[in-house]
Structures are given as structure tokens and as C-alpha cells.
Amino acid sequence: MADADKIPLAESAVPAANGVAAPQMTVDTTEALRKQARLIDLAPAGTIVRRLDGTITFWSQGAERLYGWPQEEAIGRRTHELLRTEFPESLESIVGILRREGTWTGELRHYTRQGKPLTVQSYWLAELNAQGEITELLECNSDITERKASEEALRESEERFRVLADNIPQLAWMTNADGWIFWYNRRWFDYTGTMPELMKGWGWQAVHHPDHVERVTERFKTSLVAGEPWEDTFPLRSNQGTYRWFLSRAFPIKDSSGKIARWFGTNTDITELRETRESLERAQAELKDRAEKLEETVAVRTAELRESNAELEAFCYSLSHDMRGPLRAILSFTDFVMEDGAAVMSATARDYLQRVSGAARRLDRLIQDVLAFSRVSRERVELGRVDLEKLLREIIQERLELQEPAAEVRIDGPLPSVRGHEASLTQCLTNLLGNAVKFVGRGVVPRVRIYSEATGDRVRLWVEDNGIGIEKAAQGKIFGLFERGQRSADYEGTGVGLAIVRKAAERMCGSAGVESEPGHGSRFWLELAPVE
Ligand code: ADP
């Protein structure tokens, strides 16, 4: 088959496309037309020639590739049935346009042989006879499905961006590479009460505070030139004419070649934050001021208190000390009278004298304790290394009441050496051990265990007894001066011993305390710094 026979368009549609009647063909023009027809056949667009009723008379190779229908199956069929054409307007109106203008162009939806939908840009050219009736139509379809899909995706993404940008709490804007603003979000206009025409470019300066606008512009321009992100804080005028503070930032957006294409900026209202920070700073300053004043007052008061305390202690010491003289005289003379006059005295008189002597001795004990407490409080205490175990053994050895058969006092060693003051520690331990063997039930042999335990960077010495124990309520009080427990009336004492323990512990930079349950013994502790 000759080429010309295969391509009916070469002889009919192309000349008619120019609206010129087919001229007498020479060999050259026939050849040229064949080439054109071949070109149309090979072009990627699907070219179809059909009669007005839709019957296909030509089906290019491009159409074969586009729709999947081979030429022999397409020719003779009706285009719109074959391709299930969906028109953007009625076919009558399209035909009307063709009659009037000879051409029509628009977007059509077609389906391939496999049923895949295609969007095509369609160009129709009508061949009209002398009466102006359409005899044939040339239809040229280019596939724009992908382009349409990406246009749609772009439109959707722009819409998403717009919705997002208009609904964020910040004011937002975009500039070109030179800082010329071409877009603001809705909030910008809502807040400033301005119009796009007034704001574009560098129009934003109009809503800036006159005291800040120059600095802001300068710093923004510096960032533009350096291509560095921009940040600044400044007031912006609202539609009410008042100013609010905004933290503002802009980031450069680069194109695929790495060049800055535009800047995206935001302004975040931080007025409340600033006000809160300012009031916080004011409150902090005031607090600091008050704390300093308080410290001063406390220092003055402490000095005053120390002074009056020292005076009181000195007074107490000298009073106690001076009281011992007459008291000793009472004791001595009572003894003399008892020795010399016992024979001539009545039993009642002897009883009275014994009571006087007993009371005087108790008073002397009290005075001695008060003096000891006063010494512990007033004396200079120099801290050094004290071997606890050695000290305890010496104390036990010196006192019969701490030895068998009177009591069982056991040291669960080894005990560490501590940083302390030997005389003060001797007093503490003597008091603790004395109490441990004193406060026991009638007929009970006192059993005392002494051991130590590390507590963080300190060491705790425990004195555990099998005594009567102490009620919870009393445990917090018994370290106070002259405080005695509820059941202590049955036991001799002055209520000074534990006050000495606590005071001495404090002076050695330590502490003292107790754990106890009535009827189940007590565990007194003394906490000090260990010495390696
Ligand atoms: P005193 O022993 O002279 O009464 P302290 O100051 O030494 O005074 O003790 C205060 C009180 O604490 C005591 O009266 C007693 O009630 C209670 N107490 C102290 N040590 C013990 C102990 N080991 N067991 C029970 N109670 C104790």
C-alpha cells in the first residue's frame, strides 16, 4: 500500500485546515503534504479526523499511543463513544462555535481502551463546504493529565498554606529576596486595620512605633544582606491606635539553586509575657530588697540577743556559783548538828534535819547541772580528733553504776574517731549512759548496747537501752532545759542532762535525737563528723 493511501488526511484535512480549497497538486506539493501528514501521524498528540456525526476517518499513531486503540479498530467508530468523551459545554454550543469560527479549543475528559481517564487539551478544526456546513473535523488532543494533577496539587497546597497562615495566632508575611513584602496573612490586617495596598513593599513601617522603626529597618536590612535569619522585638500599632509588643522572626527560603527566593516572617504578640516578666522582675527585686533588709534586721537582733543571752548566762553562772557557798555551809552545819546533837535530839528533829540535808543536796545537784550547762554553752570549744571507743571505755570504768552487776553495758565496736571536743563529749556520753541505766523498770537489770552507723557523710552513735521508753509527745521536749518526761517523778533528776547533750552536740557541729516506744526501751543518737 502506498503511503498516500494510508493517510487520507494528507489529501483532505490539511489543505482544508487553511480554509483554502485544494489546489491542483504538483509532484512537489504532494510530496510536501505527505511529509506533513507523516509528521502529524508521528506527533505525540492524538490526531483524529472524523465526520460531523463522529465517524472516524483518520486515527494517527499518536492517537493509538494515547488511547490504546489500534487504527484498524478505531476507524469507522464514533469518537465520543469510543473515548467516552466528557465535554466542558454542550456539543451544540461547540458546533455553533465551529460554524462561526471554524475552530474550537477546550479541555476534554477521555478514557483509554483500558478505562484510564485522561484530561486532554483538545483543538478542533472544521472543514466547511460552500454552504458553511461542516463536512469534516480535525481533532488534535494533547495529554495534560499530569500537568492538571500537579496544578491541582499545587492549588491544594497553596490553599492549605493559606488556611494555615490565616489561622495561626501570629501575624505572618512574605517578602521577595530584597525584603519587599508581597503577602500578609489575614491576622496582620485584622490587627493593624490596614489595607494590602498600603502595606505592600515597605508600607509596614507605617504601623511601627516611631522610636523603633529606624532600628528595626536597619537590622532587617542587615539580615537581608547577610542572608541570616532575622529576629527583633518591637511594638506594632493596632487598629485601636495602641501598641503591643511583638517578637518577630524571618527565615530565608531558598530555591533549588540555593539562592534566597523569599523570606517568611512572623510577629508573635508577647505583650502579656513582657508584662508578666516585668512584674516578676519587680517582685524579685522587691523580694531581694526585703530579704536584705530582713537579713540586716536578723543580724542586728541576733547580735542583741547574743549580748543579752551572754549577760543572762553570766548572771546565771555567777548566781549559781555564789549560791553554792551558802548551800555548802547549810550542808556542813547540818552534818555537824546531826553528828554532835544526834543523841540529844528528838526523832522528829532528826527527821527534819535529814529533810533539810536532802533538799540542800538536791539543790546542790541542780546548781551543779546548771553550771555544767552554762559551761557547755559558754566555753570555747576547739574541735579535734576524739577516739569514741577509748573515751567510752574510760567513762564506763570510772562509774560503778555502768558496770556489772549493776548494769550490762556493751560496746559493739569498732567505733570510729570523730571530730569533737573531749570534755563536751564526755559530758554527753555520761548523761546518755546515766539515763540509760537510770530509767529502767523496778527490778530490771539495765542492758545497754552502744554501736555506730554511717549516715551519709556523718557518723551516728547509738545508745540503746531496755528501759521504760518515752511517750511520743514527750520525745520532742525532753532535750529542753528542765524538761522531764511524764514518768520521771519516780527517778531522780533535774531535767538538765539532755539539754547539755543537745547543746554540746550543736557546739561540735553535730546533732542529737531519740527513737523510742514506751515499754520497749529507747535509742538515743549523737551525730558527728567522722575523722579518717
Ligand atoms: P533527768 O534525767 O535529770 O530527768 P534529762 O534531761 O537527762 O533529765 O532527761 C530528760 C527526761 O527525758 C527525763 O526526765 C526522762 O523522762 C527522759 N529520758 C531521758 N533518757 C531516758 C531514757 N534512757 N529512757 C527513758 N526516758 C529517758
Coordinates of C-alpha atoms and ligand atoms in Angstrom, one line a residue:
M1 CA 0.0 0.0 0.0
A2 CA 1.3 3.4 -0.9
D3 CA 1.9 6.0 1.9
A4 CA -0.6 8.4 0.5
D5 CA -3.4 5.7 0.6
K6 CA -2.7 5.1 4.3
I7 CA -3.0 8.8 5.1
P8 CA -6.3 10.2 3.9
L9 CA -5.7 13.4 5.9
A10 CA -2.8 14.2 3.6
E11 CA -5.2 14.9 0.8
S12 CA -8.3 16.2 2.5
A13 CA -7.9 17.7 6.0
V14 CA -4.6 19.6 5.8
P15 CA -5.4 21.9 2.8
A16 CA -8.9 22.4 4.3
A17 CA -7.3 23.4 7.6
N18 CA -6.2 26.6 6.0
G19 CA -9.7 27.2 4.8
V20 CA -8.3 27.2 1.2
A21 CA -9.8 24.9 -1.5
A22 CA -7.4 22.1 -2.6
P23 CA -5.2 23.4 -5.4
Q24 CA -4.1 21.4 -8.4
M25 CA -1.3 19.4 -6.9
T26 CA 2.2 19.2 -8.4
V27 CA 4.6 16.3 -7.6
D28 CA 6.4 18.6 -5.1
T29 CA 3.4 19.7 -3.2
T30 CA 2.1 16.2 -3.0
E31 CA 5.5 15.1 -1.5
A32 CA 5.4 18.0 1.0
L33 CA 1.9 17.2 2.1
R34 CA 2.9 13.6 2.5
K35 CA 5.7 14.7 4.8
Q36 CA 3.3 16.9 6.8
A37 CA 0.9 14.0 7.1
R38 CA 3.6 11.7 8.3
L39 CA 4.6 14.3 10.9
I40 CA 1.1 14.6 12.1
D41 CA 0.9 10.9 12.3
L42 CA 4.1 10.6 14.4
A43 CA 3.4 13.6 16.7
P44 CA 2.8 12.7 20.3
A45 CA -0.6 14.4 20.2
G46 CA -3.5 12.2 19.2
T47 CA -4.8 13.4 15.8
I48 CA -8.2 12.3 14.7
V49 CA -10.2 13.2 11.5
R50 CA -13.9 12.5 11.7
R51 CA -17.2 13.4 10.1
L52 CA -19.7 15.6 11.9
D53 CA -21.6 12.5 13.1
G54 CA -18.3 11.4 14.8
T55 CA -17.3 8.6 12.4
I56 CA -13.5 8.4 12.5
T57 CA -11.8 8.5 9.1
F58 CA -8.2 9.1 10.3
W59 CA -6.5 7.9 13.5
S60 CA -2.9 8.9 14.0
Q61 CA -0.1 6.8 15.6
G62 CA -0.1 9.4 18.4
A63 CA -3.8 8.6 18.9
E64 CA -3.0 4.9 19.0
R65 CA -0.4 5.5 21.8
L66 CA -2.6 7.9 23.7
Y67 CA -5.8 5.9 23.8
G68 CA -4.5 2.3 23.2
W69 CA -6.9 1.7 20.3
P70 CA -5.2 0.5 17.0
Q71 CA -6.0 2.3 13.8
E72 CA -8.0 -0.5 12.3
E73 CA -10.3 -0.8 15.3
A74 CA -10.7 3.0 15.7
I75 CA -11.5 3.9 12.1
G76 CA -15.2 3.7 11.4
R77 CA -16.2 4.0 15.1
R78 CA -17.7 7.1 16.6
T79 CA -15.2 9.2 18.5
H80 CA -17.3 10.2 21.5
E81 CA -18.5 6.6 22.1
L82 CA -15.0 5.2 21.7
L83 CA -13.4 7.7 24.0
R84 CA -16.5 8.3 26.3
T85 CA -15.9 12.0 25.8
E86 CA -17.0 14.4 28.6
F87 CA -17.5 17.9 27.3
P88 CA -17.0 21.2 29.2
E89 CA -20.1 22.6 27.4
S90 CA -22.8 21.2 25.3
L91 CA -21.9 19.7 21.9
E92 CA -24.5 22.0 20.2
S93 CA -22.7 25.1 21.6
I94 CA -19.3 23.7 20.4
V95 CA -20.7 23.0 16.9
G96 CA -22.1 26.6 16.9
I97 CA -18.7 28.0 17.6
L98 CA -17.1 25.8 14.9
R99 CA -19.7 27.0 12.4
R100 CA -19.0 30.6 13.3
E101 CA -15.2 30.5 13.9
G102 CA -14.0 27.3 12.2
T103 CA -12.1 26.2 15.4
W104 CA -12.8 25.3 18.9
T105 CA -10.4 24.6 21.8
G106 CA -11.0 23.3 25.3
E107 CA -10.3 20.6 27.9
L108 CA -12.0 17.2 27.5
R109 CA -12.1 14.1 29.6
H110 CA -11.4 10.9 27.6
Y111 CA -11.0 7.3 28.6
T112 CA -8.4 4.9 27.2
R113 CA -9.1 1.4 25.9
Q114 CA -8.0 0.2 29.4
G115 CA -10.5 2.6 31.1
K116 CA -7.9 5.0 32.4
P117 CA -9.2 8.6 32.5
L118 CA -7.3 11.3 30.6
T119 CA -7.5 15.0 30.6
V120 CA -6.7 16.4 27.1
Q121 CA -6.2 19.8 25.6
S122 CA -8.3 19.5 22.5
Y123 CA -8.1 21.6 19.4
W124 CA -10.8 21.2 16.7
L125 CA -10.6 22.4 13.2
A126 CA -13.7 22.3 11.0
E127 CA -13.8 21.8 7.2
L128 CA -16.7 23.7 5.8
N129 CA -18.4 23.4 2.4
A130 CA -19.6 26.2 0.3
Q131 CA -22.9 26.4 2.3
G132 CA -20.9 26.8 5.5
E133 CA -21.7 23.3 6.7
I134 CA -19.2 21.2 8.5
T135 CA -18.1 18.3 6.3
E136 CA -15.1 17.0 8.4
L137 CA -13.4 17.7 11.7
L138 CA -9.8 17.6 12.6
E139 CA -9.3 16.9 16.3
C140 CA -5.9 17.2 17.9
N141 CA -5.6 16.0 21.6
S142 CA -2.6 16.6 23.9
D143 CA -2.5 14.7 27.2
I144 CA -2.4 17.2 30.1
T145 CA -3.5 14.8 32.8
E146 CA -0.2 15.0 34.7
R147 CA 0.0 18.8 34.3
K148 CA -3.5 19.1 35.6
A149 CA -2.8 16.8 38.6
S150 CA 0.3 18.8 39.6
E151 CA -1.6 22.1 39.1
E152 CA -4.3 20.7 41.4
A153 CA -1.8 19.5 43.9
L154 CA -0.2 23.0 43.9
R155 CA -3.6 24.7 44.3
E156 CA -4.4 22.4 47.2
S157 CA -1.1 23.0 48.9
E158 CA -1.5 26.8 48.4
E159 CA -5.0 26.5 49.9
R160 CA -3.7 24.6 52.8
F161 CA -0.9 27.1 53.3
R162 CA -3.4 30.0 53.1
V163 CA -5.8 28.4 55.7
L164 CA -2.9 27.7 58.0
A165 CA -1.3 31.1 57.6
D166 CA -4.7 32.8 58.2
N167 CA -5.4 30.8 61.3
I168 CA -2.1 30.8 63.2
P169 CA -2.2 33.2 66.2
Q170 CA 0.8 35.1 64.7
L171 CA 0.9 37.9 62.1
A172 CA 2.7 36.5 59.1
W173 CA 4.2 37.9 55.9
M174 CA 6.4 37.1 52.9
T175 CA 8.9 39.2 51.1
N176 CA 10.9 38.8 47.9
A177 CA 14.6 38.4 48.1
D178 CA 15.1 42.2 48.5
G179 CA 12.7 42.3 51.5
W180 CA 9.7 43.8 49.5
I181 CA 6.6 42.4 51.2
F182 CA 4.1 40.9 48.7
W183 CA 1.9 39.0 51.1
Y184 CA 0.5 39.2 54.6
N185 CA -1.9 36.8 56.4
R186 CA -5.4 37.9 57.4
R187 CA -4.3 38.4 61.0
W188 CA -2.0 41.2 60.0
F189 CA -4.8 43.2 58.5
D190 CA -7.2 42.3 61.4
Y191 CA -4.7 43.5 63.9
T192 CA -3.3 46.6 62.1
G193 CA -6.6 47.5 60.5
T194 CA -4.8 48.4 57.3
M195 CA -5.2 47.5 53.6
P196 CA -3.0 45.4 51.4
E197 CA -2.2 48.3 49.0
L198 CA -0.9 50.4 51.9
M199 CA 1.2 47.6 53.4
K200 CA 2.9 46.0 50.4
G201 CA 6.6 46.7 49.9
W202 CA 7.9 48.7 52.8
G203 CA 4.5 50.0 53.8
W204 CA 4.7 48.1 57.1
Q205 CA 6.8 50.9 58.5
A206 CA 3.6 53.0 58.9
V207 CA 2.4 50.7 61.8
H208 CA 5.8 50.7 63.6
H209 CA 6.5 52.9 66.6
P210 CA 8.5 56.0 65.6
D211 CA 11.0 55.3 68.3
H212 CA 11.8 51.8 66.9
V213 CA 11.2 51.9 63.2
E214 CA 14.7 53.1 62.2
R215 CA 16.5 50.4 64.2
V216 CA 14.1 47.7 63.1
T217 CA 14.5 48.6 59.4
E218 CA 18.3 48.8 59.7
R219 CA 18.5 45.4 61.4
F220 CA 16.1 43.8 58.9
K221 CA 18.2 45.1 56.0
T222 CA 21.4 43.8 57.6
S223 CA 19.8 40.3 57.8
L224 CA 18.7 40.6 54.2
V225 CA 22.2 41.3 53.0
A226 CA 23.8 38.7 55.2
G227 CA 21.1 36.1 54.3
E228 CA 20.9 35.3 58.0
P229 CA 17.6 34.7 59.9
W230 CA 16.2 37.8 61.5
E231 CA 14.9 38.4 65.0
D232 CA 13.8 41.5 66.8
T233 CA 11.3 42.7 69.4
F234 CA 9.3 45.9 68.9
P235 CA 5.9 47.4 69.2
L236 CA 3.3 47.4 66.4
R237 CA 0.2 49.7 66.3
S238 CA -3.1 48.0 66.5
N239 CA -6.3 49.1 64.8
Q240 CA -7.2 50.9 68.1
G241 CA -4.1 53.0 67.8
T242 CA -2.5 51.3 70.8
Y243 CA 0.8 49.5 70.6
R244 CA 1.5 45.9 71.6
W245 CA 4.9 44.2 71.7
F246 CA 5.8 41.5 69.2
L247 CA 8.7 39.0 68.9
S248 CA 9.4 39.0 65.2
R249 CA 11.4 36.5 63.2
A250 CA 12.0 35.9 59.5
F251 CA 13.7 33.0 57.7
P252 CA 15.1 32.9 54.2
I253 CA 13.6 30.4 51.8
K254 CA 16.0 29.2 49.1
D255 CA 15.3 28.0 45.6
S256 CA 16.6 24.8 44.1
S257 CA 19.9 26.6 43.2
G258 CA 20.4 27.6 46.8
K259 CA 19.6 31.3 46.1
I260 CA 17.3 33.1 48.5
A261 CA 14.0 33.4 46.8
R262 CA 11.9 34.9 49.6
W263 CA 11.7 35.5 53.3
F264 CA 8.9 34.2 55.5
G265 CA 8.3 36.2 58.6
T266 CA 6.1 36.2 61.7
N267 CA 5.2 38.6 64.6
T268 CA 4.2 36.9 67.9
D269 CA 2.4 39.0 70.4
I270 CA 4.4 38.9 73.7
T271 CA 2.9 41.9 75.5
E272 CA 1.5 39.7 78.3
L273 CA 4.7 37.8 78.5
R274 CA 6.7 41.0 78.8
E275 CA 4.3 42.4 81.4
T276 CA 4.5 39.1 83.4
R277 CA 8.3 39.1 83.1
E278 CA 8.4 42.8 84.2
S279 CA 6.2 42.2 87.2
L280 CA 8.2 39.1 88.1
E281 CA 11.4 41.1 87.9
R282 CA 9.9 43.8 90.0
A283 CA 8.7 41.2 92.5
Q284 CA 12.1 39.6 92.6
A285 CA 13.8 42.9 93.1
E286 CA 11.4 43.8 95.9
L287 CA 11.9 40.3 97.4
K288 CA 15.7 40.7 97.3
D289 CA 15.4 44.1 98.9
R290 CA 13.2 42.8 101.6
A291 CA 15.4 39.7 102.2
E292 CA 18.4 42.0 102.5
K293 CA 16.6 44.2 105.0
L294 CA 15.4 41.1 106.8
E295 CA 18.9 39.8 107.0
E296 CA 20.1 43.1 108.4
T297 CA 17.4 43.1 111.0
V298 CA 18.1 39.5 111.9
A299 CA 21.8 40.2 112.2
V300 CA 21.1 43.2 114.5
R301 CA 18.6 41.2 116.5
T302 CA 20.9 38.2 116.8
A303 CA 23.7 40.4 118.0
E304 CA 21.4 41.9 120.6
L305 CA 20.1 38.6 121.6
R306 CA 23.6 37.1 121.8
E307 CA 24.6 40.0 124.0
S308 CA 21.6 39.7 126.3
N309 CA 22.0 35.9 126.4
A310 CA 25.6 36.2 127.3
E311 CA 24.7 38.7 130.0
L312 CA 22.0 36.3 131.3
E313 CA 24.3 33.3 131.2
A314 CA 27.0 35.3 133.0
F315 CA 24.4 36.3 135.6
C316 CA 23.1 32.8 135.9
Y317 CA 26.6 31.4 136.3
S318 CA 27.7 33.8 139.0
L319 CA 24.4 33.4 140.8
S320 CA 24.6 29.6 140.7
H321 CA 28.3 29.8 141.7
D322 CA 27.6 32.2 144.6
M323 CA 24.7 30.1 145.7
R324 CA 26.9 27.1 146.3
G325 CA 28.8 28.9 149.1
P326 CA 25.9 29.3 151.5
L327 CA 24.5 25.9 150.4
R328 CA 27.7 24.2 151.3
A329 CA 27.5 26.0 154.7
I330 CA 24.0 24.7 155.2
L331 CA 25.1 21.1 154.3
S332 CA 28.2 21.2 156.6
F333 CA 26.4 22.7 159.6
T334 CA 23.5 20.2 159.2
D335 CA 26.1 17.4 159.2
F336 CA 27.7 18.9 162.3
V337 CA 24.4 19.2 164.2
M338 CA 23.5 15.6 163.2
E339 CA 26.8 14.3 164.4
D340 CA 27.1 16.3 167.6
G341 CA 23.5 16.6 168.6
A342 CA 22.0 13.3 167.5
A343 CA 21.9 12.0 171.0
V344 CA 20.0 15.0 172.5
M345 CA 17.6 15.5 169.5
S346 CA 14.1 14.1 169.3
A347 CA 13.3 11.7 166.4
T348 CA 11.2 14.4 164.8
A349 CA 14.0 17.0 165.0
R350 CA 16.4 14.4 163.4
D351 CA 13.9 13.7 160.6
Y352 CA 13.5 17.5 159.9
L353 CA 17.3 17.8 159.8
Q354 CA 17.6 14.9 157.4
R355 CA 15.0 16.6 155.1
V356 CA 16.9 19.8 155.2
S357 CA 20.1 18.0 154.3
G358 CA 18.4 16.0 151.4
A359 CA 16.8 19.2 150.0
A360 CA 20.1 21.0 150.2
R361 CA 21.9 18.2 148.3
R362 CA 19.2 18.2 145.6
L363 CA 19.6 21.9 145.2
D364 CA 23.4 21.5 145.0
R365 CA 22.9 18.8 142.3
L366 CA 20.7 21.2 140.4
I367 CA 23.2 24.1 140.7
Q368 CA 26.0 21.8 139.5
D369 CA 23.9 20.8 136.5
V370 CA 23.1 24.4 135.6
L371 CA 26.7 25.3 135.9
A372 CA 27.6 22.4 133.6
F373 CA 25.0 23.5 131.1
S374 CA 26.3 27.1 131.3
R375 CA 29.9 25.9 130.8
V376 CA 28.9 23.9 127.7
S377 CA 27.1 26.9 126.3
R378 CA 29.8 29.5 127.1
E379 CA 33.2 27.7 126.9
R380 CA 35.4 27.9 123.9
V381 CA 35.1 24.7 122.1
E382 CA 38.1 23.6 119.9
L383 CA 37.3 20.6 117.8
G384 CA 39.8 17.8 117.3
R385 CA 40.0 14.1 116.9
V386 CA 38.3 12.0 119.7
D387 CA 38.5 8.2 119.8
L388 CA 34.9 7.4 120.8
E389 CA 35.6 3.8 121.8
K390 CA 38.5 4.7 124.1
L391 CA 36.5 7.5 125.7
L392 CA 33.5 5.3 126.3
R393 CA 35.6 2.6 128.0
E394 CA 37.2 5.2 130.3
I395 CA 33.7 6.6 131.3
I396 CA 32.4 3.0 132.0
Q397 CA 35.5 2.2 134.0
E398 CA 35.1 5.2 136.2
R399 CA 31.4 4.6 137.1
L400 CA 30.2 1.6 139.1
E401 CA 26.6 2.1 138.0
L402 CA 27.7 1.3 134.5
Q403 CA 29.4 -1.9 135.4
E404 CA 28.3 -5.4 136.3
P405 CA 26.5 -6.4 138.4
A406 CA 24.7 -3.0 138.4
A407 CA 24.3 -3.0 134.6
E408 CA 25.4 -4.7 131.4
V409 CA 26.9 -2.0 129.1
R410 CA 28.2 -3.5 125.8
I411 CA 30.2 -1.7 123.1
D412 CA 29.6 -3.2 119.7
G413 CA 32.7 -1.9 118.1
P414 CA 34.7 -0.9 116.3
L415 CA 33.6 2.7 116.9
P416 CA 35.1 5.5 114.8
S417 CA 37.0 8.5 115.8
V418 CA 35.0 11.7 115.4
R419 CA 35.6 15.4 115.2
G420 CA 34.6 16.7 118.6
H421 CA 35.6 18.2 122.0
E422 CA 36.6 15.6 124.5
A423 CA 35.2 17.3 127.7
S424 CA 31.9 18.1 125.9
L425 CA 31.7 14.6 124.5
T426 CA 32.4 13.1 128.0
Q427 CA 29.5 15.1 129.4
C428 CA 27.2 14.0 126.6
L429 CA 28.0 10.3 126.9
T430 CA 28.0 10.3 130.7
N431 CA 24.5 11.8 130.6
L432 CA 23.2 9.4 127.9
L433 CA 24.6 6.3 129.7
G434 CA 23.5 7.6 133.1
N435 CA 19.9 8.0 131.8
A436 CA 20.1 4.6 130.0
V437 CA 20.8 2.7 133.3
K438 CA 18.5 5.0 135.4
F439 CA 15.2 4.9 133.5
V440 CA 14.5 1.2 133.8
G441 CA 11.6 -0.7 135.4
R442 CA 11.8 -1.8 139.0
G443 CA 14.0 -4.9 139.4
V444 CA 15.1 -4.8 135.8
V445 CA 18.9 -5.1 135.2
P446 CA 19.8 -2.3 132.8
R447 CA 21.2 -3.6 129.5
V448 CA 22.8 -1.0 127.2
R449 CA 24.2 -1.5 123.7
I450 CA 26.5 1.1 122.1
Y451 CA 27.2 0.9 118.3
S452 CA 27.7 3.2 115.4
E453 CA 26.4 3.7 111.9
A454 CA 27.4 5.8 108.9
T455 CA 24.7 8.2 107.7
G456 CA 25.9 10.0 104.5
D457 CA 29.0 12.0 105.4
R458 CA 28.3 11.7 109.1
V459 CA 28.5 9.0 111.8
R460 CA 25.8 8.2 114.2
L461 CA 26.5 6.8 117.7
W462 CA 23.6 4.9 119.1
V463 CA 22.9 4.2 122.8
E464 CA 20.2 1.6 123.1
D465 CA 18.6 0.6 126.4
N466 CA 15.9 -1.8 127.7
G467 CA 14.3 1.0 129.8
I468 CA 10.8 2.3 130.3
G469 CA 10.8 4.2 127.0
I470 CA 9.4 7.6 126.2
E471 CA 5.9 8.7 125.0
K472 CA 5.8 10.2 121.5
A473 CA 4.6 13.5 122.8
A474 CA 7.5 13.9 125.2
Q475 CA 10.2 12.9 122.7
G476 CA 10.4 16.4 121.2
K477 CA 10.5 18.2 124.5
I478 CA 13.0 16.3 126.7
F479 CA 16.0 18.0 125.1
G480 CA 14.8 21.3 126.5
L481 CA 16.2 22.8 129.7
F482 CA 14.4 21.5 132.9
E483 CA 12.1 19.2 130.8
R484 CA 11.4 15.9 132.3
G485 CA 9.3 13.0 131.0
Q486 CA 5.9 12.1 132.4
R487 CA 7.1 9.0 134.3
S488 CA 10.3 10.6 135.6
A489 CA 8.9 11.6 139.0
D490 CA 9.9 8.1 140.2
Y491 CA 13.5 8.8 139.2
E492 CA 16.0 11.3 140.5
G493 CA 17.0 14.1 138.2
T494 CA 17.0 17.8 137.3
G495 CA 15.9 17.8 133.6
V496 CA 19.2 19.4 132.5
G497 CA 21.1 16.3 131.2
L498 CA 19.7 16.1 127.7
A499 CA 19.8 19.9 127.3
I500 CA 23.5 19.6 127.9
V501 CA 23.7 16.7 125.3
R502 CA 21.9 18.8 122.6
K503 CA 23.8 22.0 123.3
A504 CA 27.2 20.1 123.3
A505 CA 26.3 18.3 120.1
E506 CA 25.4 21.6 118.4
R507 CA 28.6 23.2 119.5
M508 CA 30.5 20.3 118.0
C509 CA 28.6 20.9 114.7
G510 CA 26.5 17.8 115.3
S511 CA 23.1 16.9 116.4
A512 CA 21.2 14.6 118.9
G513 CA 17.9 12.8 119.0
V514 CA 15.9 9.8 120.1
E515 CA 13.7 7.0 118.9
S516 CA 11.6 5.3 121.5
E517 CA 8.4 3.4 122.3
P518 CA 7.0 3.3 125.8
G519 CA 7.7 -0.1 127.4
H520 CA 10.2 -1.1 124.7
G521 CA 13.4 0.9 125.6
S522 CA 14.9 3.9 123.9
R523 CA 17.6 4.6 121.3
F524 CA 19.4 7.9 121.8
W525 CA 21.7 9.0 119.0
L526 CA 24.5 11.5 118.6
E527 CA 25.6 12.5 115.1
L528 CA 29.1 14.0 114.4
A529 CA 31.6 14.2 111.6
P530 CA 33.9 11.2 111.4
V531 CA 37.7 11.6 111.2
E532 CA 39.6 9.3 108.9
Ligands
ADP1 P1 16.9 13.9 134.1 O1 17.5 12.6 133.7 O2 17.6 14.7 135.0 O3 15.4 13.8 134.3 P2 17.4 14.6 131.4 O4 17.5 15.9 130.7 O5 18.6 13.8 131.3 O6 16.9 14.9 132.8 O7 16.2 13.8 130.7 C1 15.0 14.4 130.5 C2 13.9 13.4 130.5 O8 14.0 12.5 129.4 C3 13.9 12.5 131.7 O9 13.3 13.1 132.8 C4 13.2 11.3 131.2 O10 11.8 11.5 131.3 C5 13.6 11.2 129.8 N1 14.7 10.3 129.5 C6 15.9 10.6 129.3 N2 16.6 9.5 129.0 C7 15.8 8.5 129.1 C8 15.9 7.0 128.9 N3 17.1 6.5 128.5 N4 14.8 6.3 129.0 C9 13.6 6.8 129.3 N5 13.4 8.2 129.5 C10 14.5 9.0 129.4

